[in-house]
Amino acid sequence: GLDSPKIAAYVFSQASDGALSVTNPVELAANGDSPVTAYDASTGMIATAYRDKANSYYGTMVIGAISGTTYSKGTAVVFESGNPNEISIAAGNGRALAVFQDASDNKAKSRLGVITAGTKAVAFESEVAVDDTATVSKTSISFDATQNKFLVAWQRTGNTSPGVWLAAGSLSGNTISYGTAYNFPGNTANNNTFASPEVAFDSGSGK
């Protein structure tokens, strides 16, 4: 195994009787924290984002894949040259989206990464604001494979229309833009009636 604070990937295999076997770990980061992972079914790639403590806590992403019982990865790429918090990611159709709390103003920002499956590479487009009105304390993302959109949820804090918000991110080539956000009614300032949102997509029903 690997010692903390290293981040590693393991591949588990399940036998017909339910027994599990596991491979040796593959190190993703020698000194990192807050790892989150998403799978892109269209490319078979696995995106992992984390804060690289060895590089000033920069937001970083690495693309990997499994062949048989072997995991291999590409080169890690920085998506946020700062100390992002509340990182969430989702992946689909050769894209990986990272949403995070920007440490400079505590607002929700995003970076869209374009995945090259053959080399397990990711290249990021320019930063796009998700919510530049108020500070946020939680983010969550899911990819809608039916409409080729990302669904983003976040929690505002403070007095400016607090509570949970939801918006769809539409893709045009390698550019993402967000539609009008929906605010779940019922919250008052600093009252977490709706808090810590999590979103998911059901590919079976397309919802």
PDB file of C-alpha atoms in Angstrom:
ATOM      1  CA  GLY A   1       0.000   0.000   0.000  1.00  0.00           C
ATOM      2  CA  LEU A   2       0.873   3.669  -0.024  1.00  0.00           C
ATOM      3  CA  ASP A   3       1.274   5.930   2.958  1.00  0.00           C
ATOM      4  CA  SER A   4      -0.841   9.063   3.486  1.00  0.00           C
ATOM      5  CA  PRO A   5      -0.905  11.714   2.060  1.00  0.00           C
ATOM      6  CA  LYS A   6      -0.341   9.850  -1.210  1.00  0.00           C
ATOM      7  CA  ILE A   7      -3.275   9.316  -3.582  1.00  0.00           C
ATOM      8  CA  ALA A   8      -3.425   5.958  -5.339  1.00  0.00           C
ATOM      9  CA  ALA A   9      -5.625   3.912  -7.673  1.00  0.00           C
ATOM     10  CA  TYR A  10      -6.477   0.255  -7.056  1.00  0.00           C
ATOM     11  CA  VAL A  11      -8.223  -2.151  -9.438  1.00  0.00           C
ATOM     12  CA  PHE A  12     -10.643  -4.607  -7.815  1.00  0.00           C
ATOM     13  CA  SER A  13     -11.865  -7.762  -9.559  1.00  0.00           C
ATOM     14  CA  GLN A  14     -14.907  -9.760  -8.453  1.00  0.00           C
ATOM     15  CA  ALA A  15     -15.091 -13.516  -8.876  1.00  0.00           C
ATOM     16  CA  SER A  16     -18.309 -15.415  -9.569  1.00  0.00           C
ATOM     17  CA  ASP A  17     -18.592 -16.272  -5.882  1.00  0.00           C
ATOM     18  CA  GLY A  18     -18.337 -12.588  -4.940  1.00  0.00           C
ATOM     19  CA  ALA A  19     -14.753 -12.761  -3.710  1.00  0.00           C
ATOM     20  CA  LEU A  20     -12.669  -9.669  -4.395  1.00  0.00           C
ATOM     21  CA  SER A  21      -9.047  -9.430  -5.455  1.00  0.00           C
ATOM     22  CA  VAL A  22      -7.063  -6.231  -5.748  1.00  0.00           C
ATOM     23  CA  THR A  23      -3.993  -5.111  -7.670  1.00  0.00           C
ATOM     24  CA  ASN A  24      -1.037  -3.218  -6.309  1.00  0.00           C
ATOM     25  CA  PRO A  25      -1.681   0.532  -6.053  1.00  0.00           C
ATOM     26  CA  VAL A  26      -0.667   3.006  -8.739  1.00  0.00           C
ATOM     27  CA  GLU A  27       0.378   6.342  -7.294  1.00  0.00           C
ATOM     28  CA  LEU A  28      -1.530   9.339  -8.643  1.00  0.00           C
ATOM     29  CA  ALA A  29      -0.014  11.985  -6.379  1.00  0.00           C
ATOM     30  CA  ALA A  30       2.813  11.844  -3.886  1.00  0.00           C
ATOM     31  CA  ASN A  31       1.242  14.489  -1.672  1.00  0.00           C
ATOM     32  CA  GLY A  32      -2.397  15.345  -2.320  1.00  0.00           C
ATOM     33  CA  ASP A  33      -5.841  15.586  -0.788  1.00  0.00           C
ATOM     34  CA  SER A  34      -9.569  15.867  -1.628  1.00  0.00           C
ATOM     35  CA  PRO A  35      -9.554  13.339  -4.519  1.00  0.00           C
ATOM     36  CA  VAL A  36     -12.716  12.939  -6.609  1.00  0.00           C
ATOM     37  CA  THR A  37     -13.227  10.647  -9.586  1.00  0.00           C
ATOM     38  CA  ALA A  38     -15.553  10.399 -12.591  1.00  0.00           C
ATOM     39  CA  TYR A  39     -15.892   7.835 -15.400  1.00  0.00           C
ATOM     40  CA  ASP A  40     -16.400   8.762 -19.051  1.00  0.00           C
ATOM     41  CA  ALA A  41     -18.366   5.878 -20.574  1.00  0.00           C
ATOM     42  CA  SER A  42     -17.841   7.149 -24.125  1.00  0.00           C
ATOM     43  CA  THR A  43     -14.046   6.873 -23.947  1.00  0.00           C
ATOM     44  CA  GLY A  44     -13.533   4.431 -21.072  1.00  0.00           C
ATOM     45  CA  MET A  45     -11.367   7.016 -19.346  1.00  0.00           C
ATOM     46  CA  ILE A  46     -11.313   7.731 -15.600  1.00  0.00           C
ATOM     47  CA  ALA A  47     -10.746  11.327 -14.520  1.00  0.00           C
ATOM     48  CA  THR A  48      -9.378  12.038 -11.048  1.00  0.00           C
ATOM     49  CA  ALA A  49      -9.060  15.530  -9.609  1.00  0.00           C
ATOM     50  CA  TYR A  50      -7.307  16.508  -6.399  1.00  0.00           C
ATOM     51  CA  ARG A  51      -5.399  19.276  -4.678  1.00  0.00           C
ATOM     52  CA  ASP A  52      -1.660  18.852  -5.115  1.00  0.00           C
ATOM     53  CA  LYS A  53      -0.163  19.726  -1.748  1.00  0.00           C
ATOM     54  CA  ALA A  54       3.335  19.446  -3.219  1.00  0.00           C
ATOM     55  CA  ASN A  55       2.439  22.196  -5.714  1.00  0.00           C
ATOM     56  CA  SER A  56       0.834  24.922  -3.579  1.00  0.00           C
ATOM     57  CA  TYR A  57      -2.467  22.996  -3.362  1.00  0.00           C
ATOM     58  CA  TYR A  58      -3.161  23.595  -7.059  1.00  0.00           C
ATOM     59  CA  GLY A  59      -6.230  21.898  -8.484  1.00  0.00           C
ATOM     60  CA  THR A  60      -4.944  19.038 -10.640  1.00  0.00           C
ATOM     61  CA  MET A  61      -6.460  16.323 -12.827  1.00  0.00           C
ATOM     62  CA  VAL A  62      -5.098  13.069 -14.213  1.00  0.00           C
ATOM     63  CA  ILE A  63      -6.696  10.732 -16.753  1.00  0.00           C
ATOM     64  CA  GLY A  64      -6.404   6.966 -16.389  1.00  0.00           C
ATOM     65  CA  ALA A  65      -7.794   3.752 -17.855  1.00  0.00           C
ATOM     66  CA  ILE A  66      -8.117   0.083 -16.960  1.00  0.00           C
ATOM     67  CA  SER A  67      -7.047  -2.717 -19.287  1.00  0.00           C
ATOM     68  CA  GLY A  68      -7.757  -6.141 -17.823  1.00  0.00           C
ATOM     69  CA  THR A  69      -6.657  -5.669 -14.244  1.00  0.00           C
ATOM     70  CA  THR A  70      -4.060  -2.998 -14.992  1.00  0.00           C
ATOM     71  CA  TYR A  71      -4.544   0.713 -14.374  1.00  0.00           C
ATOM     72  CA  SER A  72      -2.392   3.205 -16.265  1.00  0.00           C
ATOM     73  CA  LYS A  73      -2.433   6.984 -16.248  1.00  0.00           C
ATOM     74  CA  GLY A  74      -1.368  10.004 -18.243  1.00  0.00           C
ATOM     75  CA  THR A  75       0.371  13.172 -17.129  1.00  0.00           C
ATOM     76  CA  ALA A  76      -1.303  15.216 -14.408  1.00  0.00           C
ATOM     77  CA  VAL A  77      -2.458  18.698 -15.507  1.00  0.00           C
ATOM     78  CA  VAL A  78      -3.236  21.750 -13.361  1.00  0.00           C
ATOM     79  CA  PHE A  79      -6.730  23.183 -13.862  1.00  0.00           C
ATOM     80  CA  GLU A  80      -6.665  25.794 -11.085  1.00  0.00           C
ATOM     81  CA  SER A  81      -3.505  27.661 -10.072  1.00  0.00           C
ATOM     82  CA  GLY A  82      -4.672  28.344  -6.568  1.00  0.00           C
ATOM     83  CA  ASN A  83      -6.120  26.528  -3.609  1.00  0.00           C
ATOM     84  CA  PRO A  84      -9.573  25.367  -4.769  1.00  0.00           C
ATOM     85  CA  ASN A  85     -12.064  23.981  -2.302  1.00  0.00           C
ATOM     86  CA  GLU A  86     -15.181  21.827  -2.724  1.00  0.00           C
ATOM     87  CA  ILE A  87     -13.964  20.240  -5.974  1.00  0.00           C
ATOM     88  CA  SER A  88     -16.515  18.203  -7.918  1.00  0.00           C
ATOM     89  CA  ILE A  89     -16.060  16.561 -11.310  1.00  0.00           C
ATOM     90  CA  ALA A  90     -18.115  14.720 -13.902  1.00  0.00           C
ATOM     91  CA  ALA A  91     -17.177  13.271 -17.268  1.00  0.00           C
ATOM     92  CA  GLY A  92     -18.841  12.323 -20.534  1.00  0.00           C
ATOM     93  CA  ASN A  93     -18.475  12.478 -24.312  1.00  0.00           C
ATOM     94  CA  GLY A  94     -14.729  13.023 -24.070  1.00  0.00           C
ATOM     95  CA  ARG A  95     -15.040  15.933 -21.663  1.00  0.00           C
ATOM     96  CA  ALA A  96     -14.334  16.303 -17.947  1.00  0.00           C
ATOM     97  CA  LEU A  97     -15.747  19.232 -16.003  1.00  0.00           C
ATOM     98  CA  ALA A  98     -14.268  20.452 -12.726  1.00  0.00           C
ATOM     99  CA  VAL A  99     -16.332  22.807 -10.550  1.00  0.00           C
ATOM    100  CA  PHE A 100     -14.815  24.314  -7.435  1.00  0.00           C
ATOM    101  CA  GLN A 101     -14.851  27.118  -4.915  1.00  0.00           C
ATOM    102  CA  ASP A 102     -12.284  29.703  -6.003  1.00  0.00           C
ATOM    103  CA  ALA A 103     -10.093  30.515  -3.000  1.00  0.00           C
ATOM    104  CA  SER A 104      -9.642  34.127  -4.165  1.00  0.00           C
ATOM    105  CA  ASP A 105     -13.329  35.066  -3.843  1.00  0.00           C
ATOM    106  CA  ASN A 106     -15.086  31.889  -2.584  1.00  0.00           C
ATOM    107  CA  LYS A 107     -17.338  31.795  -5.674  1.00  0.00           C
ATOM    108  CA  ALA A 108     -18.123  28.832  -7.940  1.00  0.00           C
ATOM    109  CA  LYS A 109     -15.904  28.488 -11.020  1.00  0.00           C
ATOM    110  CA  SER A 110     -15.413  25.740 -13.590  1.00  0.00           C
ATOM    111  CA  ARG A 111     -12.878  24.422 -16.089  1.00  0.00           C
ATOM    112  CA  LEU A 112     -13.792  22.114 -18.956  1.00  0.00           C
ATOM    113  CA  GLY A 113     -11.165  19.546 -19.894  1.00  0.00           C
ATOM    114  CA  VAL A 114     -10.963  17.847 -23.294  1.00  0.00           C
ATOM    115  CA  ILE A 115      -9.834  14.222 -23.004  1.00  0.00           C
ATOM    116  CA  THR A 116      -7.571  12.505 -25.537  1.00  0.00           C
ATOM    117  CA  ALA A 117      -8.130   8.825 -24.832  1.00  0.00           C
ATOM    118  CA  GLY A 118      -5.170   7.447 -26.781  1.00  0.00           C
ATOM    119  CA  THR A 119      -2.613   9.322 -24.683  1.00  0.00           C
ATOM    120  CA  LYS A 120      -4.720   9.693 -21.498  1.00  0.00           C
ATOM    121  CA  ALA A 121      -4.273  13.446 -21.780  1.00  0.00           C
ATOM    122  CA  VAL A 122      -6.512  16.324 -20.782  1.00  0.00           C
ATOM    123  CA  ALA A 123      -6.378  19.931 -21.998  1.00  0.00           C
ATOM    124  CA  PHE A 124      -8.363  22.624 -20.240  1.00  0.00           C
ATOM    125  CA  GLU A 125     -10.354  25.467 -21.718  1.00  0.00           C
ATOM    126  CA  SER A 126     -10.647  28.895 -20.096  1.00  0.00           C
ATOM    127  CA  GLU A 127     -12.283  29.270 -16.695  1.00  0.00           C
ATOM    128  CA  VAL A 128     -16.037  29.908 -16.708  1.00  0.00           C
ATOM    129  CA  ALA A 129     -17.959  31.222 -13.710  1.00  0.00           C
ATOM    130  CA  VAL A 130     -20.844  29.086 -12.457  1.00  0.00           C
ATOM    131  CA  ASP A 131     -22.045  31.602  -9.859  1.00  0.00           C
ATOM    132  CA  ASP A 132     -20.263  34.941  -9.585  1.00  0.00           C
ATOM    133  CA  THR A 133     -22.897  36.512  -7.327  1.00  0.00           C
ATOM    134  CA  ALA A 134     -22.366  34.906  -3.923  1.00  0.00           C
ATOM    135  CA  THR A 135     -19.967  32.709  -1.996  1.00  0.00           C
ATOM    136  CA  VAL A 136     -20.451  28.949  -2.131  1.00  0.00           C
ATOM    137  CA  SER A 137     -19.740  26.128   0.295  1.00  0.00           C
ATOM    138  CA  LYS A 138     -20.583  22.961  -1.660  1.00  0.00           C
ATOM    139  CA  THR A 139     -20.650  21.819  -5.303  1.00  0.00           C
ATOM    140  CA  SER A 140     -21.845  18.708  -7.132  1.00  0.00           C
ATOM    141  CA  ILE A 141     -21.955  17.711 -10.840  1.00  0.00           C
ATOM    142  CA  SER A 142     -23.436  15.020 -13.032  1.00  0.00           C
ATOM    143  CA  PHE A 143     -23.294  14.444 -16.804  1.00  0.00           C
ATOM    144  CA  ASP A 144     -26.558  14.074 -18.724  1.00  0.00           C
ATOM    145  CA  ALA A 145     -25.617  11.695 -21.558  1.00  0.00           C
ATOM    146  CA  THR A 146     -29.026  12.064 -23.202  1.00  0.00           C
ATOM    147  CA  GLN A 147     -28.766  15.820 -23.742  1.00  0.00           C
ATOM    148  CA  ASN A 148     -24.958  16.055 -23.632  1.00  0.00           C
ATOM    149  CA  LYS A 149     -25.080  18.535 -20.762  1.00  0.00           C
ATOM    150  CA  PHE A 150     -23.559  18.876 -17.332  1.00  0.00           C
ATOM    151  CA  LEU A 151     -25.901  19.458 -14.385  1.00  0.00           C
ATOM    152  CA  VAL A 152     -24.288  21.529 -11.641  1.00  0.00           C
ATOM    153  CA  ALA A 153     -25.601  22.079  -8.115  1.00  0.00           C
ATOM    154  CA  TRP A 154     -24.098  24.298  -5.456  1.00  0.00           C
ATOM    155  CA  GLN A 155     -24.886  25.812  -2.090  1.00  0.00           C
ATOM    156  CA  ARG A 156     -24.727  29.541  -1.540  1.00  0.00           C
ATOM    157  CA  THR A 157     -23.891  30.920   1.877  1.00  0.00           C
ATOM    158  CA  GLY A 158     -24.570  34.285   3.481  1.00  0.00           C
ATOM    159  CA  ASN A 159     -27.390  36.692   2.688  1.00  0.00           C
ATOM    160  CA  THR A 160     -27.519  36.778  -1.122  1.00  0.00           C
ATOM    161  CA  SER A 161     -30.292  34.356  -2.135  1.00  0.00           C
ATOM    162  CA  PRO A 162     -28.880  31.542   0.012  1.00  0.00           C
ATOM    163  CA  GLY A 163     -29.604  27.864  -0.341  1.00  0.00           C
ATOM    164  CA  VAL A 164     -29.178  25.290  -3.091  1.00  0.00           C
ATOM    165  CA  TRP A 165     -28.943  26.336  -6.743  1.00  0.00           C
ATOM    166  CA  LEU A 166     -29.006  24.235  -9.906  1.00  0.00           C
ATOM    167  CA  ALA A 167     -27.980  25.019 -13.489  1.00  0.00           C
ATOM    168  CA  ALA A 168     -27.376  23.136 -16.737  1.00  0.00           C
ATOM    169  CA  GLY A 169     -24.092  23.551 -18.563  1.00  0.00           C
ATOM    170  CA  SER A 170     -24.450  23.248 -22.343  1.00  0.00           C
ATOM    171  CA  LEU A 171     -21.576  22.276 -24.615  1.00  0.00           C
ATOM    172  CA  SER A 172     -20.778  23.915 -27.928  1.00  0.00           C
ATOM    173  CA  GLY A 173     -17.646  22.223 -29.164  1.00  0.00           C
ATOM    174  CA  ASN A 174     -15.183  22.698 -26.327  1.00  0.00           C
ATOM    175  CA  THR A 175     -17.031  25.624 -24.761  1.00  0.00           C
ATOM    176  CA  ILE A 176     -19.431  25.381 -21.838  1.00  0.00           C
ATOM    177  CA  SER A 177     -22.091  27.931 -20.927  1.00  0.00           C
ATOM    178  CA  TYR A 178     -24.605  27.863 -18.106  1.00  0.00           C
ATOM    179  CA  GLY A 179     -28.311  28.517 -18.366  1.00  0.00           C
ATOM    180  CA  THR A 180     -30.499  30.359 -15.873  1.00  0.00           C
ATOM    181  CA  ALA A 181     -29.966  28.926 -12.404  1.00  0.00           C
ATOM    182  CA  TYR A 182     -32.848  27.557 -10.332  1.00  0.00           C
ATOM    183  CA  ASN A 183     -32.992  28.337  -6.622  1.00  0.00           C
ATOM    184  CA  PHE A 184     -34.735  25.804  -4.416  1.00  0.00           C
ATOM    185  CA  PRO A 185     -37.267  27.877  -2.439  1.00  0.00           C
ATOM    186  CA  GLY A 186     -37.498  27.897   1.317  1.00  0.00           C
ATOM    187  CA  ASN A 187     -34.080  29.041   2.496  1.00  0.00           C
ATOM    188  CA  THR A 188     -33.463  32.188   4.497  1.00  0.00           C
ATOM    189  CA  ALA A 189     -30.121  33.789   5.239  1.00  0.00           C
ATOM    190  CA  ASN A 190     -27.711  31.331   6.864  1.00  0.00           C
ATOM    191  CA  ASN A 191     -30.515  28.778   7.297  1.00  0.00           C
ATOM    192  CA  ASN A 192     -29.424  25.491   5.755  1.00  0.00           C
ATOM    193  CA  THR A 193     -32.902  24.113   5.110  1.00  0.00           C
ATOM    194  CA  PHE A 194     -31.521  22.851   1.795  1.00  0.00           C
ATOM    195  CA  ALA A 195     -27.837  22.053   2.057  1.00  0.00           C
ATOM    196  CA  SER A 196     -25.000  19.902   0.697  1.00  0.00           C
ATOM    197  CA  PRO A 197     -26.578  19.111  -2.707  1.00  0.00           C
ATOM    198  CA  GLU A 198     -25.750  15.968  -4.671  1.00  0.00           C
ATOM    199  CA  VAL A 199     -26.891  15.409  -8.267  1.00  0.00           C
ATOM    200  CA  ALA A 200     -26.979  12.242 -10.371  1.00  0.00           C
ATOM    201  CA  PHE A 201     -28.131  11.151 -13.846  1.00  0.00           C
ATOM    202  CA  ASP A 202     -30.144   7.994 -14.515  1.00  0.00           C
ATOM    203  CA  SER A 203     -29.110   6.753 -17.968  1.00  0.00           C
ATOM    204  CA  GLY A 204     -31.961   4.245 -17.973  1.00  0.00           C
ATOM    205  CA  SER A 205     -34.712   6.849 -17.779  1.00  0.00           C
ATOM    206  CA  GLY A 206     -32.743   9.769 -19.190  1.00  0.00           C
ATOM    207  CA  LYS A 207     -33.378  11.819 -16.060  1.00  0.00           C
TER     208      LYS A 207
END
